[in-house]
mmCIF file of C-alpha atoms in Angstrom:
data_model
loop_
_atom_site.group_PDB
_atom_site.id
_atom_site.type_symbol
_atom_site.label_atom_id
_atom_site.label_comp_id
_atom_site.label_asym_id
_atom_site.label_seq_id
_atom_site.Cartn_x
_atom_site.Cartn_y
_atom_site.Cartn_z
ATOM 1 C CA UNK H 1 -5.928 6.533 7.177
ATOM 2 C CA UNK H 2 -5.653 3.656 4.852
ATOM 3 C CA UNK H 3 -6.772 4.773 1.446
ATOM 4 C CA UNK H 4 -6.464 1.679 -0.316
ATOM 5 C CA UNK H 5 -7.512 -1.484 1.890
ATOM 6 C CA UNK H 6 -7.015 -5.131 1.338
ATOM 7 C CA UNK H 7 -9.119 -6.893 4.282
ATOM 8 C CA UNK H 8 -7.954 -10.389 3.597
ATOM 9 C CA UNK H 9 -4.286 -10.609 4.932
ATOM 10 C CA UNK H 10 -4.283 -14.341 3.700
ATOM 11 C CA UNK H 11 -6.009 -16.639 1.258
ATOM 12 C CA UNK H 12 -5.545 -20.369 0.487
ATOM 13 C CA UNK H 13 -6.500 -21.807 -2.588
ATOM 14 C CA UNK H 14 -6.411 -25.102 -4.340
ATOM 15 C CA UNK H 15 -4.279 -25.502 -7.501
ATOM 16 C CA UNK H 16 -6.312 -25.252 -10.656
ATOM 17 C CA UNK H 17 -9.245 -23.192 -8.838
ATOM 18 C CA UNK H 18 -10.044 -19.586 -9.091
ATOM 19 C CA UNK H 19 -8.231 -17.084 -6.669
ATOM 20 C CA UNK H 20 -10.064 -13.875 -5.848
ATOM 21 C CA UNK H 21 -8.339 -11.143 -4.258
ATOM 22 C CA UNK H 22 -10.301 -7.927 -3.288
ATOM 23 C CA UNK H 23 -9.252 -4.336 -2.690
ATOM 24 C CA UNK H 24 -11.219 -1.677 -1.691
ATOM 25 C CA UNK H 25 -10.279 2.270 -1.733
ATOM 26 C CA UNK H 26 -11.736 5.499 -0.257
ATOM 27 C CA UNK H 27 -10.103 8.226 -2.182
ATOM 28 C CA UNK H 28 -12.603 9.242 -5.092
ATOM 29 C CA UNK H 29 -9.406 10.871 -7.009
ATOM 30 C CA UNK H 30 -7.956 7.559 -7.697
ATOM 31 C CA UNK H 31 -8.705 6.395 -11.228
ATOM 32 C CA UNK H 32 -6.006 4.095 -12.066
ATOM 33 C CA UNK H 33 -5.275 0.898 -10.317
ATOM 34 C CA UNK H 34 -2.362 -1.836 -10.549
ATOM 35 C CA UNK H 35 -1.824 -5.042 -9.009
ATOM 36 C CA UNK H 36 1.741 -6.050 -7.840
ATOM 37 C CA UNK H 37 3.039 -9.393 -6.836
ATOM 38 C CA UNK H 38 5.752 -9.744 -4.348
ATOM 39 C CA UNK H 39 8.136 -12.965 -3.518
ATOM 40 C CA UNK H 40 10.145 -13.015 -0.284
ATOM 41 C CA UNK H 41 13.435 -11.189 -0.757
ATOM 42 C CA UNK H 42 12.421 -9.585 -3.908
ATOM 43 C CA UNK H 43 10.955 -6.100 -5.103
ATOM 44 C CA UNK H 44 7.470 -6.074 -6.122
ATOM 45 C CA UNK H 45 6.609 -6.834 -9.641
ATOM 46 C CA UNK H 46 3.971 -5.265 -11.835
ATOM 47 C CA UNK H 47 0.949 -7.876 -12.835
ATOM 48 C CA UNK H 48 -1.888 -5.991 -14.390
ATOM 49 C CA UNK H 49 -3.494 -2.513 -14.335
ATOM 50 C CA UNK H 50 -6.995 -0.851 -15.137
ATOM 51 C CA UNK H 51 -8.092 2.638 -15.842
ATOM 52 C CA UNK H 52 -11.387 4.005 -14.270
ATOM 53 C CA UNK H 53 -12.776 4.313 -17.788
ATOM 54 C CA UNK H 54 -12.656 0.314 -18.069
ATOM 55 C CA UNK H 55 -14.444 -2.228 -15.746
ATOM 56 C CA UNK H 56 -12.488 -5.107 -16.840
ATOM 57 C CA UNK H 57 -8.843 -5.947 -17.974
ATOM 58 C CA UNK H 58 -7.582 -9.371 -19.005
ATOM 59 C CA UNK H 59 -4.062 -10.626 -19.526
ATOM 60 C CA UNK H 60 -3.822 -14.344 -19.634
ATOM 61 C CA UNK H 61 -4.945 -15.825 -16.383
ATOM 62 C CA UNK H 62 -5.085 -12.685 -14.668
ATOM 63 C CA UNK H 63 -8.346 -10.586 -14.886
ATOM 64 C CA UNK H 64 -8.991 -7.232 -13.039
ATOM 65 C CA UNK H 65 -12.212 -5.993 -12.475
ATOM 66 C CA UNK H 66 -13.131 -2.464 -11.432
ATOM 67 C CA UNK H 67 -16.647 -1.289 -9.828
ATOM 68 C CA UNK H 68 -16.042 2.494 -9.320
ATOM 69 C CA UNK H 69 -19.399 3.178 -7.476
ATOM 70 C CA UNK H 70 -18.313 0.590 -5.021
ATOM 71 C CA UNK H 71 -14.925 1.674 -4.996
ATOM 72 C CA UNK H 72 -13.738 -1.892 -5.549
ATOM 73 C CA UNK H 73 -11.740 -3.821 -7.522
ATOM 74 C CA UNK H 74 -10.786 -7.360 -7.652
ATOM 75 C CA UNK H 75 -7.921 -9.530 -9.162
ATOM 76 C CA UNK H 76 -8.950 -13.223 -10.600
ATOM 77 C CA UNK H 77 -6.526 -15.734 -11.321
ATOM 78 C CA UNK H 78 -7.363 -18.761 -13.235
ATOM 79 C CA UNK H 79 -6.423 -21.427 -12.882
ATOM 80 C CA UNK H 80 -4.166 -20.933 -9.923
ATOM 81 C CA UNK H 81 -0.811 -22.331 -10.091
ATOM 82 C CA UNK H 82 1.815 -22.874 -7.093
ATOM 83 C CA UNK H 83 3.749 -20.246 -8.662
ATOM 84 C CA UNK H 84 1.360 -17.747 -7.835
ATOM 85 C CA UNK H 85 2.065 -18.052 -4.211
ATOM 86 C CA UNK H 86 2.936 -14.715 -3.236
ATOM 87 C CA UNK H 87 2.053 -11.640 -1.507
ATOM 88 C CA UNK H 88 -0.367 -9.304 -3.927
ATOM 89 C CA UNK H 89 -0.614 -5.571 -3.494
ATOM 90 C CA UNK H 90 -3.285 -3.573 -4.890
ATOM 91 C CA UNK H 91 -2.104 0.215 -5.612
ATOM 92 C CA UNK H 92 -3.999 3.290 -6.856
ATOM 93 C CA UNK H 93 -3.030 6.635 -8.260
ATOM 94 C CA UNK H 94 -4.957 9.682 -9.044
ATOM 95 C CA UNK H 95 -4.939 10.895 -12.963
ATOM 96 C CA UNK H 96 -2.009 12.804 -14.065
ATOM 97 C CA UNK H 97 0.825 10.362 -13.448
ATOM 98 C CA UNK H 98 1.813 7.337 -11.513
ATOM 99 C CA UNK H 99 4.090 9.388 -9.183
ATOM 100 C CA UNK H 100 2.010 9.139 -6.079
ATOM 101 C CA UNK H 101 1.001 5.434 -6.140
ATOM 102 C CA UNK H 102 -0.606 4.306 -2.838
ATOM 103 C CA UNK H 103 -0.299 0.815 -1.994
ATOM 104 C CA UNK H 104 -2.699 -1.527 -0.011
ATOM 105 C CA UNK H 105 -1.756 -3.763 2.912
ATOM 106 C CA UNK H 106 -1.423 -6.869 0.731
ATOM 107 C CA UNK H 107 -3.010 -10.170 0.749
ATOM 108 C CA UNK H 108 -0.525 -13.366 1.104
ATOM 109 C CA UNK H 109 -1.961 -15.908 -1.345
ATOM 110 C CA UNK H 110 -1.123 -19.589 -0.934
ATOM 111 C CA UNK H 111 -1.728 -22.137 -3.804
ATOM 112 C CA UNK H 112 -1.966 -25.643 -2.253
ATOM 113 C CA UNK H 113 -0.930 -28.334 -4.668
ATOM 114 C CA UNK C 1 17.992 -5.014 -19.308
ATOM 115 C CA UNK C 2 14.959 -4.625 -16.930
ATOM 116 C CA UNK C 3 16.654 -4.545 -13.680
ATOM 117 C CA UNK C 4 16.857 -2.111 -10.831
ATOM 118 C CA UNK C 5 19.931 -3.016 -8.785
ATOM 119 C CA UNK C 6 20.047 -1.881 -5.153
ATOM 120 C CA UNK C 7 23.189 -2.045 -2.982
ATOM 121 C CA UNK C 8 23.880 -3.145 -0.385
ATOM 122 C CA UNK C 9 21.092 -5.878 0.244
ATOM 123 C CA UNK C 10 21.605 -5.734 3.881
ATOM 124 C CA UNK C 11 22.966 -2.769 6.001
ATOM 125 C CA UNK C 12 23.454 -2.623 9.693
ATOM 126 C CA UNK C 13 24.219 0.766 11.427
ATOM 127 C CA UNK C 14 24.532 2.663 14.465
ATOM 128 C CA UNK C 15 22.677 5.797 15.371
ATOM 129 C CA UNK C 16 25.641 8.000 14.754
ATOM 130 C CA UNK C 17 26.763 6.325 11.493
ATOM 131 C CA UNK C 18 26.629 7.879 8.053
ATOM 132 C CA UNK C 19 25.669 5.414 5.279
ATOM 133 C CA UNK C 20 24.352 5.465 1.727
ATOM 134 C CA UNK C 21 21.964 3.322 -0.158
ATOM 135 C CA UNK C 22 22.595 2.898 -4.014
ATOM 136 C CA UNK C 23 20.103 2.262 -6.786
ATOM 137 C CA UNK C 24 20.717 1.775 -10.480
ATOM 138 C CA UNK C 25 18.843 1.138 -13.676
ATOM 139 C CA UNK C 26 19.754 1.263 -17.200
ATOM 140 C CA UNK C 27 16.210 1.123 -18.877
ATOM 141 C CA UNK C 28 16.356 4.800 -19.722
ATOM 142 C CA UNK C 29 13.621 5.395 -17.390
ATOM 143 C CA UNK C 30 13.494 9.250 -16.125
ATOM 144 C CA UNK C 31 11.593 8.779 -12.978
ATOM 145 C CA UNK C 32 13.050 7.182 -9.951
ATOM 146 C CA UNK C 33 11.391 6.512 -6.459
ATOM 147 C CA UNK C 34 12.320 5.570 -2.936
ATOM 148 C CA UNK C 35 9.844 3.851 -0.963
ATOM 149 C CA UNK C 36 10.075 2.500 2.529
ATOM 150 C CA UNK C 37 8.349 -0.891 3.676
ATOM 151 C CA UNK C 38 7.950 -1.982 7.303
ATOM 152 C CA UNK C 39 7.163 -5.348 8.246
ATOM 153 C CA UNK C 40 3.458 -6.274 7.197
ATOM 154 C CA UNK C 41 2.906 -2.932 5.973
ATOM 155 C CA UNK C 42 2.338 -1.611 2.421
ATOM 156 C CA UNK C 43 5.448 0.235 0.634
ATOM 157 C CA UNK C 44 5.182 3.913 1.447
ATOM 158 C CA UNK C 45 6.666 6.716 -0.722
ATOM 159 C CA UNK C 46 9.326 8.837 0.261
ATOM 160 C CA UNK C 47 10.813 10.665 -2.627
ATOM 161 C CA UNK C 48 10.297 10.824 -6.320
ATOM 162 C CA UNK C 49 12.748 12.036 -8.886
ATOM 163 C CA UNK C 50 11.796 12.997 -12.380
ATOM 164 C CA UNK C 51 14.219 13.905 -14.944
ATOM 165 C CA UNK C 52 16.701 14.238 -11.994
ATOM 166 C CA UNK C 53 14.856 16.631 -10.275
ATOM 167 C CA UNK C 54 13.185 16.059 -6.908
ATOM 168 C CA UNK C 55 9.372 16.219 -7.556
ATOM 169 C CA UNK C 56 8.184 14.883 -4.536
ATOM 170 C CA UNK C 57 9.252 14.575 -0.812
ATOM 171 C CA UNK C 58 6.648 13.037 1.175
ATOM 172 C CA UNK C 59 7.408 14.911 4.364
ATOM 173 C CA UNK C 60 10.406 12.726 5.004
ATOM 174 C CA UNK C 61 12.676 13.569 7.925
ATOM 175 C CA UNK C 62 15.873 15.377 6.947
ATOM 176 C CA UNK C 63 18.035 12.462 8.362
ATOM 177 C CA UNK C 64 17.188 10.834 5.057
ATOM 178 C CA UNK C 65 18.671 12.957 1.854
ATOM 179 C CA UNK C 66 18.088 11.612 -1.534
ATOM 180 C CA UNK C 67 20.337 12.402 -4.226
ATOM 181 C CA UNK C 68 20.019 11.764 -8.193
ATOM 182 C CA UNK C 69 23.515 12.034 -9.779
ATOM 183 C CA UNK C 70 22.403 11.195 -13.125
ATOM 184 C CA UNK C 71 19.510 9.595 -15.099
ATOM 185 C CA UNK C 72 20.607 5.951 -14.151
ATOM 186 C CA UNK C 73 21.596 6.273 -10.316
ATOM 187 C CA UNK C 74 19.628 7.329 -7.108
ATOM 188 C CA UNK C 75 21.067 7.402 -3.730
ATOM 189 C CA UNK C 76 19.762 7.661 -0.362
ATOM 190 C CA UNK C 77 22.095 9.213 2.217
ATOM 191 C CA UNK C 78 21.489 8.176 5.846
ATOM 192 C CA UNK C 79 22.371 10.087 9.132
ATOM 193 C CA UNK C 80 21.643 9.955 12.603
ATOM 194 C CA UNK C 81 19.033 7.244 12.046
ATOM 195 C CA UNK C 82 16.703 6.099 14.629
ATOM 196 C CA UNK C 83 15.737 2.540 15.427
ATOM 197 C CA UNK C 84 12.146 2.752 14.122
ATOM 198 C CA UNK C 85 13.847 3.614 10.832
ATOM 199 C CA UNK C 86 14.720 0.065 10.458
ATOM 200 C CA UNK C 87 12.779 -1.097 7.364
ATOM 201 C CA UNK C 88 13.135 -2.283 3.883
ATOM 202 C CA UNK C 89 14.091 0.586 1.323
ATOM 203 C CA UNK C 90 12.781 -0.256 -2.088
ATOM 204 C CA UNK C 91 14.142 1.804 -5.165
ATOM 205 C CA UNK C 92 11.852 1.850 -8.120
ATOM 206 C CA UNK C 93 12.097 3.458 -11.703
ATOM 207 C CA UNK C 94 9.387 4.034 -14.341
ATOM 208 C CA UNK C 95 9.136 5.528 -17.942
ATOM 209 C CA UNK C 96 6.774 8.125 -16.587
ATOM 210 C CA UNK C 97 5.913 10.938 -19.052
ATOM 211 C CA UNK C 98 3.499 12.688 -17.054
ATOM 212 C CA UNK C 99 0.688 10.228 -18.170
ATOM 213 C CA UNK C 100 -0.445 6.785 -16.230
ATOM 214 C CA UNK C 101 1.982 4.372 -17.645
ATOM 215 C CA UNK C 102 1.422 2.431 -14.588
ATOM 216 C CA UNK C 103 4.458 0.110 -14.087
ATOM 217 C CA UNK C 104 7.202 0.685 -11.966
ATOM 218 C CA UNK C 105 9.946 -1.596 -11.814
ATOM 219 C CA UNK C 106 11.321 -2.267 -8.366
ATOM 220 C CA UNK C 107 14.693 -3.357 -6.907
ATOM 221 C CA UNK C 108 15.171 -6.146 -4.419
ATOM 222 C CA UNK C 109 15.210 -3.733 -1.600
ATOM 223 C CA UNK C 110 18.088 -2.715 0.939
ATOM 224 C CA UNK C 111 17.249 -4.176 4.611
ATOM 225 C CA UNK C 112 18.286 -1.616 6.901
ATOM 226 C CA UNK C 113 18.786 -2.277 10.651
ATOM 227 C CA UNK C 114 19.516 0.748 12.764
ATOM 228 C CA UNK C 115 21.011 -0.327 16.267
#
């Protein structure tokens, strides 16, 4: 049972345009959400997070939006750059600690120069 | 130093072998994790140590045996593995203090192949 789903296994975006990566979750106990980025042969690296008390968090080119009623979050990257090409994982955890982080299946983002 | 170092990067072992994966961090983090990732699948949590004590075991078979000798080191001892255990094993650490700090720092992983 996949509690965190990323329904697009891959996405291609032109350099300079906006990349939108989507994530859906089913467990209503989740209230803290994170995005990780993974290059080949490297471990995932933390990108940005959002608590359920917010609906938006912004860090430079990266913005995460959370719609709790729809159990949906999205990551916006603007403008997209070639170095953004990687696999992006959405992750979620219930309140009380980030021990039990549940990852989504990942979306491979390719930025076309 | 914001690195989590894992050794070896690659390991090939037979089903009767005993081997160990090692993980080290010097960020003063008190929580360390083992994740397993199969191809085209998300990382799956195996074990969590907080303050050098095993706090979570996600029903992992006993052929995987974790060990946390001190706050900087985390080992995963492997014995009598099966070919389906072949995967990327990721170590991570965090400064978890019981509240959502969010960020796990991952190592590059140890790619294990069981013949």
